[in-house]
Short mmCIF file of C-alpha atoms in Angstrom, two decimals:
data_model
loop_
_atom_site.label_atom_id
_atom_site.label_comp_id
_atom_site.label_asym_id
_atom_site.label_seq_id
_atom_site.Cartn_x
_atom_site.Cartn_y
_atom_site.Cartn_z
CA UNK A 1 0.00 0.00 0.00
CA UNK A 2 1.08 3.26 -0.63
CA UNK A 3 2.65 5.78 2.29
CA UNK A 4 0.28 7.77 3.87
CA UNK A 5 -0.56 11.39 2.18
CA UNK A 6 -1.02 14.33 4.51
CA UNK A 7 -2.79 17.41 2.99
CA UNK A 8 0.32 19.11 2.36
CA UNK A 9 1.32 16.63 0.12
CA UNK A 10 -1.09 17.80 -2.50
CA UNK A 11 -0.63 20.92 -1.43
CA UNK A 12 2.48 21.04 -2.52
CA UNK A 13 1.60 19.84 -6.19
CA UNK A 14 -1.15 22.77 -6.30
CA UNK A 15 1.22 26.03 -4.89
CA UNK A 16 3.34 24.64 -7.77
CA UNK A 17 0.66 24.61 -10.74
CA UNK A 18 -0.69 28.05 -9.03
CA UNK A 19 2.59 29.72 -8.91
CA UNK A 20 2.42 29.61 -12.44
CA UNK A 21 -0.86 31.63 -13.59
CA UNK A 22 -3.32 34.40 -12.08
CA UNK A 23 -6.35 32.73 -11.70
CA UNK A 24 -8.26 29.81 -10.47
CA UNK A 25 -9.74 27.26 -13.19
CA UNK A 26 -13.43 26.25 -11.83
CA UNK A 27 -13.35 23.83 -14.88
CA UNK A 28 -11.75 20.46 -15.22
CA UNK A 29 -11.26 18.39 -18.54
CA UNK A 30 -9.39 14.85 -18.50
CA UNK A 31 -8.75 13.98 -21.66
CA UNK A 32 -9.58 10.48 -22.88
CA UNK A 33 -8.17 8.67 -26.34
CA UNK A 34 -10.88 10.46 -28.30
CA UNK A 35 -10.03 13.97 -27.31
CA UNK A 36 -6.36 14.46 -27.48
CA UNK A 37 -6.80 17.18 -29.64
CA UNK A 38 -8.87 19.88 -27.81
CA UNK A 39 -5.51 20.55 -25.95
CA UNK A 40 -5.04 22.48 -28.99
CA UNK A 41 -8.27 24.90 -29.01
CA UNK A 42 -6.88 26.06 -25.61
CA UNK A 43 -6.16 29.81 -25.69
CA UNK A 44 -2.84 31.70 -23.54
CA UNK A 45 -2.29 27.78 -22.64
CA UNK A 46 0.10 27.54 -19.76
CA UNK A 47 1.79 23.96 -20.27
CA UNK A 48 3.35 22.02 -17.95
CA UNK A 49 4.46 18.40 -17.74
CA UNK A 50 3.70 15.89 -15.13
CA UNK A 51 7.29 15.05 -14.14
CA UNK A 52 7.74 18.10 -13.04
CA UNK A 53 5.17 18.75 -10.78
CA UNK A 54 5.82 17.96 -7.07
CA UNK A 55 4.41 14.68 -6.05
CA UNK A 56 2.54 14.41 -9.03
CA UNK A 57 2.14 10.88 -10.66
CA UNK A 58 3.65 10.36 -14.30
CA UNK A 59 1.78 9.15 -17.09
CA UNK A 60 3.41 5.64 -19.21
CA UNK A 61 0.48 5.55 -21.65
CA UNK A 62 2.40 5.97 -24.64
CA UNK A 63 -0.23 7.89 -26.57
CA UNK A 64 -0.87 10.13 -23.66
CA UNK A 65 1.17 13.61 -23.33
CA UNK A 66 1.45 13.69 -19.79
CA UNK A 67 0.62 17.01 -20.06
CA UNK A 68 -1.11 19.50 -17.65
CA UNK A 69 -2.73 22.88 -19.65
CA UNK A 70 -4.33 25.79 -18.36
CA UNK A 71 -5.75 28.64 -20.27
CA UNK A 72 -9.19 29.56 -21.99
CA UNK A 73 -12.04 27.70 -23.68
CA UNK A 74 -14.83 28.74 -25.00
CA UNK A 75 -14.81 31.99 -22.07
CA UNK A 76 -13.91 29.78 -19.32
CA UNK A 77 -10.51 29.30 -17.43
CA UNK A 78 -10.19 25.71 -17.52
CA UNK A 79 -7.55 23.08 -16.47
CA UNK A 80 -7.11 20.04 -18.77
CA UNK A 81 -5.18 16.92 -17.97
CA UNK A 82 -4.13 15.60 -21.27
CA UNK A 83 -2.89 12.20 -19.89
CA UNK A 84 -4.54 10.51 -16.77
CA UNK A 85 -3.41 7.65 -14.48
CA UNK A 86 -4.29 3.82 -15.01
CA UNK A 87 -4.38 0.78 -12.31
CA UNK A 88 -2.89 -1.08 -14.73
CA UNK A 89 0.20 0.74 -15.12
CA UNK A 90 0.84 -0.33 -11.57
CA UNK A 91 -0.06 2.62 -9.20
CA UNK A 92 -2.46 1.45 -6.27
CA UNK A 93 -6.12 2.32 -5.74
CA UNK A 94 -5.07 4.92 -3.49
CA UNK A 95 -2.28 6.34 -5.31
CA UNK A 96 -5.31 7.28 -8.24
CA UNK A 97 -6.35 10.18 -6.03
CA UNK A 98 -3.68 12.78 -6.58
CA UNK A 99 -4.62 14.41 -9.79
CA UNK A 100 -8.19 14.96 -8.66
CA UNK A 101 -7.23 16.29 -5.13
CA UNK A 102 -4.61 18.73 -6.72
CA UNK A 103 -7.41 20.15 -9.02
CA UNK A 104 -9.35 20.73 -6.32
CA UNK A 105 -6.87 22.28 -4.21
CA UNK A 106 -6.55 24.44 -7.69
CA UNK A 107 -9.82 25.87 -7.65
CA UNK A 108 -12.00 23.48 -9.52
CA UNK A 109 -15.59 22.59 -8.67
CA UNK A 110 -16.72 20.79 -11.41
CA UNK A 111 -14.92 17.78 -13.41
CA UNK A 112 -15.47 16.13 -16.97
CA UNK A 113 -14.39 13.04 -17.20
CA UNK A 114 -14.32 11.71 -20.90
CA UNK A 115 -12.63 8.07 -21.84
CA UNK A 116 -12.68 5.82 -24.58
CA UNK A 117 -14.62 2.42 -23.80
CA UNK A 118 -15.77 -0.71 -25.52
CA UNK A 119 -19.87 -1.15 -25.70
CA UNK A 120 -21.68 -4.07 -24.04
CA UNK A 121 -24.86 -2.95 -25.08
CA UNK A 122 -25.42 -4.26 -28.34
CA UNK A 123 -27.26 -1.12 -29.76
CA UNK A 124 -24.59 1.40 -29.47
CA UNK A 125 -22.55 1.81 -32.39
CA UNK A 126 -18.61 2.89 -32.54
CA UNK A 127 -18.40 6.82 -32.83
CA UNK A 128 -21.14 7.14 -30.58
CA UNK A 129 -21.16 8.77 -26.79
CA UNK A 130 -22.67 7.51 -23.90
CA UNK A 131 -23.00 9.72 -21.25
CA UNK A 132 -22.05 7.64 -18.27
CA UNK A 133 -25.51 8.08 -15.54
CA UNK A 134 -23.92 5.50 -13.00
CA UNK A 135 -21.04 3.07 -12.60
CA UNK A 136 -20.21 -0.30 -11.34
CA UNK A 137 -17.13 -1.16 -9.51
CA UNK A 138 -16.43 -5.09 -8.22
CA UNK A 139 -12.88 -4.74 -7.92
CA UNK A 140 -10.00 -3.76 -5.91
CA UNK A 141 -9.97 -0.65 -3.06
CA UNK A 142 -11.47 2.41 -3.10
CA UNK A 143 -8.93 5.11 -3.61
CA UNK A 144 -10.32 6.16 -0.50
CA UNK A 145 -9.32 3.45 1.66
CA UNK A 146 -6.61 4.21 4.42
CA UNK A 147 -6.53 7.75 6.85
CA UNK A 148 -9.44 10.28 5.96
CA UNK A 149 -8.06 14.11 5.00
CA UNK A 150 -11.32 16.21 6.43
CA UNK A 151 -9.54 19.09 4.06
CA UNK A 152 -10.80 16.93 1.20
CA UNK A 153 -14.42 15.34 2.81
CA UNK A 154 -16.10 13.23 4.98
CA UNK A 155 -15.13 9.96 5.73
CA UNK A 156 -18.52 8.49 4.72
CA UNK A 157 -20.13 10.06 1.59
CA UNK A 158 -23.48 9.61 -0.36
CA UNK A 159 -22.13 8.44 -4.34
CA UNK A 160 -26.11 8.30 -5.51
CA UNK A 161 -25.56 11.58 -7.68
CA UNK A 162 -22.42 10.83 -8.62
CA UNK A 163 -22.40 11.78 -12.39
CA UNK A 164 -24.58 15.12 -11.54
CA UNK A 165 -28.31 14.85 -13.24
CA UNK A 166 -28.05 18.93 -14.07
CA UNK A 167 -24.45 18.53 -15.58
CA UNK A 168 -26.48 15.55 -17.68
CA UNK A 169 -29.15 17.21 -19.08
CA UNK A 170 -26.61 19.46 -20.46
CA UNK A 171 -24.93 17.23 -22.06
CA UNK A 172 -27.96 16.48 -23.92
CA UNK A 173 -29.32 19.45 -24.71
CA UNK A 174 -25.79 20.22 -26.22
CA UNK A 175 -26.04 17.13 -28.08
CA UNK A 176 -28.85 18.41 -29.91
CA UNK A 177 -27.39 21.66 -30.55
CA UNK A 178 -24.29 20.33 -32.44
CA UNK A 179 -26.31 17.19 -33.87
CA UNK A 180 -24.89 14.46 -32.21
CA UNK A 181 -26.35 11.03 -30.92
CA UNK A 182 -25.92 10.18 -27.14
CA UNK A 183 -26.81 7.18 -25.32
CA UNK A 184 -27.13 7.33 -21.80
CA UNK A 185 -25.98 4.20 -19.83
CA UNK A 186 -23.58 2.34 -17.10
CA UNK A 187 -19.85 2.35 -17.01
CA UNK A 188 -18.14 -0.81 -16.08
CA UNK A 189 -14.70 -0.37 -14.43
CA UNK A 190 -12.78 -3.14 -15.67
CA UNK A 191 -8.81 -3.14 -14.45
CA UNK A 192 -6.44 -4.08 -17.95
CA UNK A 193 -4.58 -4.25 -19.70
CA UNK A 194 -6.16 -6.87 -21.44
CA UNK A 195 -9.30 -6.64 -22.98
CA UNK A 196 -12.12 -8.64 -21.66
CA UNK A 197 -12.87 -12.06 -22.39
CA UNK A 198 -16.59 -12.49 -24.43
CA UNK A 199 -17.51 -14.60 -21.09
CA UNK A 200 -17.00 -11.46 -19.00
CA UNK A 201 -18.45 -9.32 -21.39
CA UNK A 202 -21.65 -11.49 -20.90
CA UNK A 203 -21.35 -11.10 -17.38
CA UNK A 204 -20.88 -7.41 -17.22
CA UNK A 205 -23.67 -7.53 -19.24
CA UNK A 206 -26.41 -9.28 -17.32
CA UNK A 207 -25.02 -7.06 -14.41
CA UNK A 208 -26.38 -3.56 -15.99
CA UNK A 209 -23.45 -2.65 -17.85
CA UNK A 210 -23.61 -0.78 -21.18
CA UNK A 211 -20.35 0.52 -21.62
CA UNK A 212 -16.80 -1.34 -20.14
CA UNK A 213 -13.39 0.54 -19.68
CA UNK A 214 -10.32 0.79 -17.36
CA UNK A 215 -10.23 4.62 -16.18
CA UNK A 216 -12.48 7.04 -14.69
CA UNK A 217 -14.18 5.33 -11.73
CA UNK A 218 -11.88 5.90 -9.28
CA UNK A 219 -11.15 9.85 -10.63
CA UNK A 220 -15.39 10.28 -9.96
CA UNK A 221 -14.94 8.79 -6.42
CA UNK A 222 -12.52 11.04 -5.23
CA UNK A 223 -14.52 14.13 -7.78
CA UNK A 224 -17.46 12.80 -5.65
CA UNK A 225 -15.50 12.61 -1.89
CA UNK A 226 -14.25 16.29 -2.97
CA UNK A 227 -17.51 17.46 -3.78
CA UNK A 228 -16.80 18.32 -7.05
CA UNK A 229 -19.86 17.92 -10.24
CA UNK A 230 -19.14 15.31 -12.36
CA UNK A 231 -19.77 14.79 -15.94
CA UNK A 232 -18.61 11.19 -17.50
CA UNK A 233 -18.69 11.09 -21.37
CA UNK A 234 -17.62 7.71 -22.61
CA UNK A 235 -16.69 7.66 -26.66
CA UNK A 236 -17.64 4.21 -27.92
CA UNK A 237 -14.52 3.48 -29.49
CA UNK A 238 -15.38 -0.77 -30.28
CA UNK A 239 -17.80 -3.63 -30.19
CA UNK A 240 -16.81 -5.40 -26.23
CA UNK A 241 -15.62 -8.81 -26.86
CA UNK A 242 -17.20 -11.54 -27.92
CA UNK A 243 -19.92 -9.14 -29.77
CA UNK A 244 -18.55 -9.74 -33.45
CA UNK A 245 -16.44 -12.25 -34.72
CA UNK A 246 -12.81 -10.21 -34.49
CA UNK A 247 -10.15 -9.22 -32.00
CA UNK A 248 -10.27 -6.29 -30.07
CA UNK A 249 -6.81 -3.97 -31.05
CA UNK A 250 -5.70 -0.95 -29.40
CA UNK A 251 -5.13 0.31 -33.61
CA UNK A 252 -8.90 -0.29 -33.81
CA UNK A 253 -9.82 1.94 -30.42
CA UNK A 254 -6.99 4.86 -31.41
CA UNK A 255 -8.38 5.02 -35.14
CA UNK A 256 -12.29 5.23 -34.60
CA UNK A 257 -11.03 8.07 -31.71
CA UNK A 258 -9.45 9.86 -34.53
CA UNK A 259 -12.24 9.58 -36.84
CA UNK A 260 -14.79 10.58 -34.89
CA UNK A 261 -12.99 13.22 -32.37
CA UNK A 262 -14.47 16.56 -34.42
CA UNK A 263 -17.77 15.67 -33.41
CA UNK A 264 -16.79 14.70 -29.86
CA UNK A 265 -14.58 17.86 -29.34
CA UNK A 266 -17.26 20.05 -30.53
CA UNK A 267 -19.37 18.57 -27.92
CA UNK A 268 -17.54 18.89 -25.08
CA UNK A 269 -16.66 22.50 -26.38
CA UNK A 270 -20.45 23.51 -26.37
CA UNK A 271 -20.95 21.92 -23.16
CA UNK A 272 -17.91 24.57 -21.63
CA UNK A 273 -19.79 27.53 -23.02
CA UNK A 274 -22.83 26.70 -21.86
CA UNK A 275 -21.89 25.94 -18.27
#
């Protein structure tokens, strides 16, 4: 297990990032595979990479900058995290807590959390969205396990309005606007780095889930513990296993991401402007 953070140790990682602009972002993007790119409609960006942030974590994803961006979007002073932090890559539960606790600590109050994910419900479609209404977590600790920091929350919280109905509707409304399907469904945290076996997918299935991937549940949790809003947009990037009759590639995921990011980036852009 990892050591035991105190509240100066991601305070430390914030007076860093804050040292470094004049403001405080209220806004929060992580960037999943399908979104890479909006780094790039960020005005005045202030850039600076993980490694040399203070008791940050560093990203090994190779297609993920490991970059942290401030600046403007669409009118708002936003924070973007272009590069987030796996299980698999071998950091603990608990360890997944830092980024979100260092945005808060920079100002933020409300999070969107996008990812790329594989669909278990048979009616979505690569290139669509799902906005994620719920999740479902079977494995491994909470990133909340070990010492409470009352800085951050209470040691007990209520996760029923997790992803935040208002932030939601949104979404949708927004989806309309720019022309763009969404689904609304259930993420399933799944740990990687392998792709799921068609017998899980099954299983994942007849438990409620519509959507699987490996990120993002355990950045909500500690969103949720912070009392941050949450919005979860999961890009349907494949067919789960077992669904059609071909393996599941990480060249598959990366190319329907780029193919269909305009549309995605535009949404999540419109979103911004209207919150």
């Amino acid at each position: 297990m990892k050591q035991n953070y105190d509240y100066e140790h991601f305070k430390a990682s914030a007076d860093y990032i804050l040292n470094k602009i004049d403001y405080k972002p209220k806004v929060a993007i992580i960037l999943g595979t399908a979104l890479g790119s909006l780094a790039n409609d960020i005005k005045d960006p202030v850039v600076i990479d993980y490694k040399d942030i203070p008791n940050f974590l560093v990203s090994t994803v190779e297609s993920h900058a490991g970059k942290l961006i401030l600046g403007e979007l669409n009118g708002k002073k936003i924070v973007c995290m272009s590069g987030r932090f796996h299980y698999y890559e071998g950091y603990d539960f608990e360890q997944l807590v830092i980024p979100i606790r260092v945005l808060h600590l920079l100002g933020v109050n409300t999070i969107i959390l996008t990812n790329a994910s594989g669909a278990v419900n048979t009616s979505y479609k690569p290139g669509e969205i799902m906005i994620i209404k719920d999740h479902i977590k079977l494995m491994g600790a909470s990133p909340l396990r070990g010492p409470n920091i009352e800085e951050f929350g209470p040691r007990f919280f209520d996760v029923s309005d997790m992803y935040t109905k208002e932030l939601r509707e949104l979404a949708k409304k927004c989806a309309e606007k720019v022309g763009m399907k969404l689904n609304e469904g259930v993420y399933f945290f799944w740990p990687g780095p392998q792709f799921e076996t068609p017998s899980e997918i099954k299983a994942i299935r007849s438990l409620g889930g519509d959507a699987v991937g490996m990120s993002t549940v355990t950045e909500a949790l500690t969103a949720a513990h912070c009392g941050m809003k949450v919005l979860g947009l999961s890009f349907i990037s494949n067919m789960a296993a077992g669904i059609l009759k071909q393996p599941i590639t990480s060249e598959e995921v990366d190319e329907t991401a780029k193919q269909f990011s305009k549309k995605f980036k535009q949404l999540v852009g419109e979103i911004i402007k209207k919150m």
